[in-house]
Amino acid sequence: MSQQEGNGELQQRREHREEGGASVADQPWTREWRDIAEQLGVDPEQGLSESEAQERLEKYGANRLREAERKSTLQIFVDQFKSLIVGLLAAAAVLSFAFGEIVEGVAIAIVILINAVIGFVTELRAVRSMEALQELSSVNAKVRRDGQA
C-alpha cells in the first residue's frame, strides 16, 4: 500500500468518525498513535504538564486495571455447590433417602462431595496462580512531563 493510499484510508476513517459512524477503527489500539495523541490533546514532544497530569488523575483516576475482588477459600468451596447438576444430584439424594434407598442416597452424596473437592482444589489453584501472576507483573512506562522524559 502506498503512502498516498494509507493517508486516504486514514482520512476516510476520520470522516467516518466525524459523521458519527462507529467502526472497528474507533478502537484505540487500531489507530495511529498520532491520532490518539491529537484526540487526547497531548503534544508528543512536550507531553502533559504536571498540572494537567494531576487534573486528569483526579478526573479519571489512576491508570490501572481494575482488580477483581479476592475470593476467600470458603467462598470458593461454597461456589462448588452452585450449579444445576449439583442441585439435581442433591434432589436425587434427598429422594433416595425419602424412599428408604440409603445406599443410593449415600452414593450420590459421596459423588457430590468428591465433585466439590475436585472443583475446589482446581479453582483454588487457578485463583492463587492468577493472584501470583498479578503480583509478579508490573508495568513501567516512561512519560514526558513539561518536555522532560
PDB file of C-alpha atoms in Angstrom:
ATOM      1  CA  MET A   1       0.000   0.000   0.000  1.00  0.00           C
ATOM      2  CA  SER A   2       1.441   3.351  -0.946  1.00  0.00           C
ATOM      3  CA  GLN A   3       1.748   6.283   1.446  1.00  0.00           C
ATOM      4  CA  GLN A   4      -0.955   8.119  -0.511  1.00  0.00           C
ATOM      5  CA  GLU A   5      -3.395   5.180  -0.207  1.00  0.00           C
ATOM      6  CA  GLY A   6      -2.677   4.912   3.529  1.00  0.00           C
ATOM      7  CA  ASN A   7      -3.336   8.625   4.048  1.00  0.00           C
ATOM      8  CA  GLY A   8      -6.574   8.324   2.070  1.00  0.00           C
ATOM      9  CA  GLU A   9      -7.712   5.464   4.286  1.00  0.00           C
ATOM     10  CA  LEU A  10      -6.917   7.453   7.444  1.00  0.00           C
ATOM     11  CA  GLN A  11      -8.840  10.423   6.051  1.00  0.00           C
ATOM     12  CA  GLN A  12     -11.851   8.190   5.348  1.00  0.00           C
ATOM     13  CA  ARG A  13     -11.763   6.839   8.910  1.00  0.00           C
ATOM     14  CA  ARG A  14     -11.604  10.380  10.321  1.00  0.00           C
ATOM     15  CA  GLU A  15     -14.557  11.463   8.179  1.00  0.00           C
ATOM     16  CA  HIS A  16     -16.479   8.357   9.213  1.00  0.00           C
ATOM     17  CA  ARG A  17     -15.882   9.198  12.890  1.00  0.00           C
ATOM     18  CA  GLU A  18     -16.847  12.831  12.379  1.00  0.00           C
ATOM     19  CA  GLU A  19     -20.127  11.706  10.817  1.00  0.00           C
ATOM     20  CA  GLY A  20     -20.857   9.729  13.969  1.00  0.00           C
ATOM     21  CA  GLY A  21     -20.237   6.312  12.453  1.00  0.00           C
ATOM     22  CA  ALA A  22     -18.815   3.595  14.645  1.00  0.00           C
ATOM     23  CA  SER A  23     -16.305   1.151  13.309  1.00  0.00           C
ATOM     24  CA  VAL A  24     -13.532  -1.122  14.430  1.00  0.00           C
ATOM     25  CA  ALA A  25     -11.166   1.787  13.684  1.00  0.00           C
ATOM     26  CA  ASP A  26     -12.634   3.609  16.689  1.00  0.00           C
ATOM     27  CA  GLN A  27     -10.813   1.175  18.937  1.00  0.00           C
ATOM     28  CA  PRO A  28      -7.674   2.991  20.167  1.00  0.00           C
ATOM     29  CA  TRP A  29      -5.382   0.007  19.622  1.00  0.00           C
ATOM     30  CA  THR A  30      -6.260   0.015  15.915  1.00  0.00           C
ATOM     31  CA  ARG A  31      -5.435   3.676  15.358  1.00  0.00           C
ATOM     32  CA  GLU A  32      -2.261   5.633  14.759  1.00  0.00           C
ATOM     33  CA  TRP A  33      -0.653   6.959  17.931  1.00  0.00           C
ATOM     34  CA  ARG A  34      -0.580  10.474  16.456  1.00  0.00           C
ATOM     35  CA  ASP A  35      -4.373  10.410  16.056  1.00  0.00           C
ATOM     36  CA  ILE A  36      -4.823   9.289  19.654  1.00  0.00           C
ATOM     37  CA  ALA A  37      -2.431  11.947  20.966  1.00  0.00           C
ATOM     38  CA  GLU A  38      -4.351  14.589  18.989  1.00  0.00           C
ATOM     39  CA  GLN A  39      -7.712  13.348  20.258  1.00  0.00           C
ATOM     40  CA  LEU A  40      -6.437  13.407  23.847  1.00  0.00           C
ATOM     41  CA  GLY A  41      -4.946  16.870  23.422  1.00  0.00           C
ATOM     42  CA  VAL A  42      -1.348  15.805  24.068  1.00  0.00           C
ATOM     43  CA  ASP A  43       1.697  17.250  22.324  1.00  0.00           C
ATOM     44  CA  PRO A  44       4.010  14.229  21.857  1.00  0.00           C
ATOM     45  CA  GLU A  45       7.102  16.432  22.081  1.00  0.00           C
ATOM     46  CA  GLN A  46       6.096  18.161  25.324  1.00  0.00           C
ATOM     47  CA  GLY A  47       3.843  15.601  26.987  1.00  0.00           C
ATOM     48  CA  LEU A  48       1.446  16.751  29.673  1.00  0.00           C
ATOM     49  CA  SER A  49       2.190  19.491  32.131  1.00  0.00           C
ATOM     50  CA  GLU A  50       2.325  18.427  35.775  1.00  0.00           C
ATOM     51  CA  SER A  51      -0.883  20.343  36.478  1.00  0.00           C
ATOM     52  CA  GLU A  52      -2.707  18.738  33.513  1.00  0.00           C
ATOM     53  CA  ALA A  53      -1.484  15.285  34.575  1.00  0.00           C
ATOM     54  CA  GLN A  54      -2.773  15.943  38.114  1.00  0.00           C
ATOM     55  CA  GLU A  55      -6.152  17.141  36.805  1.00  0.00           C
ATOM     56  CA  ARG A  56      -6.531  14.031  34.652  1.00  0.00           C
ATOM     57  CA  LEU A  57      -5.519  11.815  37.563  1.00  0.00           C
ATOM     58  CA  GLU A  58      -8.215  13.392  39.733  1.00  0.00           C
ATOM     59  CA  LYS A  59     -10.809  13.253  36.941  1.00  0.00           C
ATOM     60  CA  TYR A  60     -10.151   9.736  35.576  1.00  0.00           C
ATOM     61  CA  GLY A  61      -8.257   8.034  38.389  1.00  0.00           C
ATOM     62  CA  ALA A  62      -5.042   6.042  38.264  1.00  0.00           C
ATOM     63  CA  ASN A  63      -4.100   4.235  35.067  1.00  0.00           C
ATOM     64  CA  ARG A  64      -4.598   0.733  36.443  1.00  0.00           C
ATOM     65  CA  LEU A  65      -6.537  -2.357  35.606  1.00  0.00           C
ATOM     66  CA  ARG A  66      -9.448  -2.982  37.901  1.00  0.00           C
ATOM     67  CA  GLU A  67      -8.663  -5.712  40.347  1.00  0.00           C
ATOM     68  CA  ALA A  68     -11.193  -8.448  40.848  1.00  0.00           C
ATOM     69  CA  GLU A  69     -12.453  -8.991  44.344  1.00  0.00           C
ATOM     70  CA  ARG A  70     -10.466 -11.727  46.082  1.00  0.00           C
ATOM     71  CA  LYS A  71     -12.412 -14.883  46.807  1.00  0.00           C
ATOM     72  CA  SER A  72     -11.983 -16.458  50.194  1.00  0.00           C
ATOM     73  CA  THR A  73     -11.276 -20.150  50.469  1.00  0.00           C
ATOM     74  CA  LEU A  74     -14.734 -20.671  51.962  1.00  0.00           C
ATOM     75  CA  GLN A  75     -16.388 -18.794  49.081  1.00  0.00           C
ATOM     76  CA  ILE A  76     -14.556 -20.944  46.531  1.00  0.00           C
ATOM     77  CA  PHE A  77     -15.785 -24.085  48.313  1.00  0.00           C
ATOM     78  CA  VAL A  78     -19.391 -22.862  48.576  1.00  0.00           C
ATOM     79  CA  ASP A  79     -19.370 -21.959  44.861  1.00  0.00           C
ATOM     80  CA  GLN A  80     -18.811 -25.627  44.027  1.00  0.00           C
ATOM     81  CA  PHE A  81     -22.396 -26.351  45.094  1.00  0.00           C
ATOM     82  CA  LYS A  82     -23.976 -23.606  42.956  1.00  0.00           C
ATOM     83  CA  SER A  83     -24.754 -25.453  39.765  1.00  0.00           C
ATOM     84  CA  LEU A  84     -27.791 -27.084  38.241  1.00  0.00           C
ATOM     85  CA  ILE A  85     -26.153 -30.517  38.108  1.00  0.00           C
ATOM     86  CA  VAL A  86     -25.241 -30.447  41.796  1.00  0.00           C
ATOM     87  CA  GLY A  87     -28.782 -29.322  42.609  1.00  0.00           C
ATOM     88  CA  LEU A  88     -30.242 -32.214  40.632  1.00  0.00           C
ATOM     89  CA  LEU A  89     -27.901 -34.680  42.314  1.00  0.00           C
ATOM     90  CA  ALA A  90     -28.805 -33.272  45.740  1.00  0.00           C
ATOM     91  CA  ALA A  91     -32.513 -33.642  44.919  1.00  0.00           C
ATOM     92  CA  ALA A  92     -31.878 -37.225  43.820  1.00  0.00           C
ATOM     93  CA  ALA A  93     -30.057 -37.929  47.086  1.00  0.00           C
ATOM     94  CA  VAL A  94     -32.913 -36.460  49.136  1.00  0.00           C
ATOM     95  CA  LEU A  95     -35.459 -38.521  47.196  1.00  0.00           C
ATOM     96  CA  SER A  96     -33.355 -41.652  47.665  1.00  0.00           C
ATOM     97  CA  PHE A  97     -33.291 -41.099  51.420  1.00  0.00           C
ATOM     98  CA  ALA A  98     -37.035 -40.316  51.415  1.00  0.00           C
ATOM     99  CA  PHE A  99     -37.799 -43.635  49.678  1.00  0.00           C
ATOM    100  CA  GLY A 100     -35.546 -45.551  52.048  1.00  0.00           C
ATOM    101  CA  GLU A 101     -32.773 -46.158  49.495  1.00  0.00           C
ATOM    102  CA  ILE A 102     -29.992 -45.306  51.920  1.00  0.00           C
ATOM    103  CA  VAL A 103     -27.138 -46.858  49.883  1.00  0.00           C
ATOM    104  CA  GLU A 104     -28.092 -44.897  46.749  1.00  0.00           C
ATOM    105  CA  GLY A 105     -28.534 -41.666  48.726  1.00  0.00           C
ATOM    106  CA  VAL A 106     -25.117 -42.051  50.366  1.00  0.00           C
ATOM    107  CA  ALA A 107     -23.521 -42.862  46.996  1.00  0.00           C
ATOM    108  CA  ILE A 108     -24.980 -39.728  45.413  1.00  0.00           C
ATOM    109  CA  ALA A 109     -23.885 -37.614  48.408  1.00  0.00           C
ATOM    110  CA  ILE A 110     -20.342 -39.012  48.087  1.00  0.00           C
ATOM    111  CA  VAL A 111     -20.316 -38.162  44.352  1.00  0.00           C
ATOM    112  CA  ILE A 112     -21.410 -34.589  45.178  1.00  0.00           C
ATOM    113  CA  LEU A 113     -18.659 -34.307  47.803  1.00  0.00           C
ATOM    114  CA  ILE A 114     -15.948 -35.729  45.516  1.00  0.00           C
ATOM    115  CA  ASN A 115     -17.025 -33.353  42.750  1.00  0.00           C
ATOM    116  CA  ALA A 116     -16.916 -30.406  45.159  1.00  0.00           C
ATOM    117  CA  VAL A 117     -13.442 -31.306  46.440  1.00  0.00           C
ATOM    118  CA  ILE A 118     -12.007 -31.723  42.929  1.00  0.00           C
ATOM    119  CA  GLY A 119     -13.596 -28.450  41.768  1.00  0.00           C
ATOM    120  CA  PHE A 120     -12.453 -26.648  44.923  1.00  0.00           C
ATOM    121  CA  VAL A 121      -8.823 -27.745  44.605  1.00  0.00           C
ATOM    122  CA  THR A 122      -8.733 -26.924  40.893  1.00  0.00           C
ATOM    123  CA  GLU A 123     -10.295 -23.493  41.302  1.00  0.00           C
ATOM    124  CA  LEU A 124      -8.218 -22.638  44.368  1.00  0.00           C
ATOM    125  CA  ARG A 125      -5.005 -23.419  42.472  1.00  0.00           C
ATOM    126  CA  ALA A 126      -6.162 -21.388  39.468  1.00  0.00           C
ATOM    127  CA  VAL A 127      -7.183 -18.375  41.572  1.00  0.00           C
ATOM    128  CA  ARG A 128      -3.956 -18.405  43.559  1.00  0.00           C
ATOM    129  CA  SER A 129      -1.915 -18.762  40.358  1.00  0.00           C
ATOM    130  CA  MET A 130      -3.649 -15.743  38.845  1.00  0.00           C
ATOM    131  CA  GLU A 131      -3.048 -13.722  42.008  1.00  0.00           C
ATOM    132  CA  ALA A 132       0.639 -14.659  41.954  1.00  0.00           C
ATOM    133  CA  LEU A 133       0.917 -13.654  38.289  1.00  0.00           C
ATOM    134  CA  GLN A 134      -0.683 -10.296  39.022  1.00  0.00           C
ATOM    135  CA  GLU A 135       1.802  -9.661  41.817  1.00  0.00           C
ATOM    136  CA  LEU A 136       4.714 -10.537  39.525  1.00  0.00           C
ATOM    137  CA  SER A 137       3.649  -8.343  36.658  1.00  0.00           C
ATOM    138  CA  SER A 138       4.353  -4.669  36.976  1.00  0.00           C
ATOM    139  CA  VAL A 139       4.366  -2.286  34.071  1.00  0.00           C
ATOM    140  CA  ASN A 140       6.680   0.692  33.955  1.00  0.00           C
ATOM    141  CA  ALA A 141       6.228   3.441  31.423  1.00  0.00           C
ATOM    142  CA  LYS A 142       8.298   6.453  30.524  1.00  0.00           C
ATOM    143  CA  VAL A 143       6.258   9.614  30.377  1.00  0.00           C
ATOM    144  CA  ARG A 144       7.013  13.114  29.236  1.00  0.00           C
ATOM    145  CA  ARG A 145       6.104  15.968  31.594  1.00  0.00           C
ATOM    146  CA  ASP A 146       6.699  19.561  30.558  1.00  0.00           C
ATOM    147  CA  GLY A 147       9.054  18.389  27.807  1.00  0.00           C
ATOM    148  CA  GLN A 148      11.172  16.265  30.171  1.00  0.00           C
ATOM    149  CA  ALA A 149      11.331  12.482  29.798  1.00  0.00           C
TER     150      ALA A 149
END
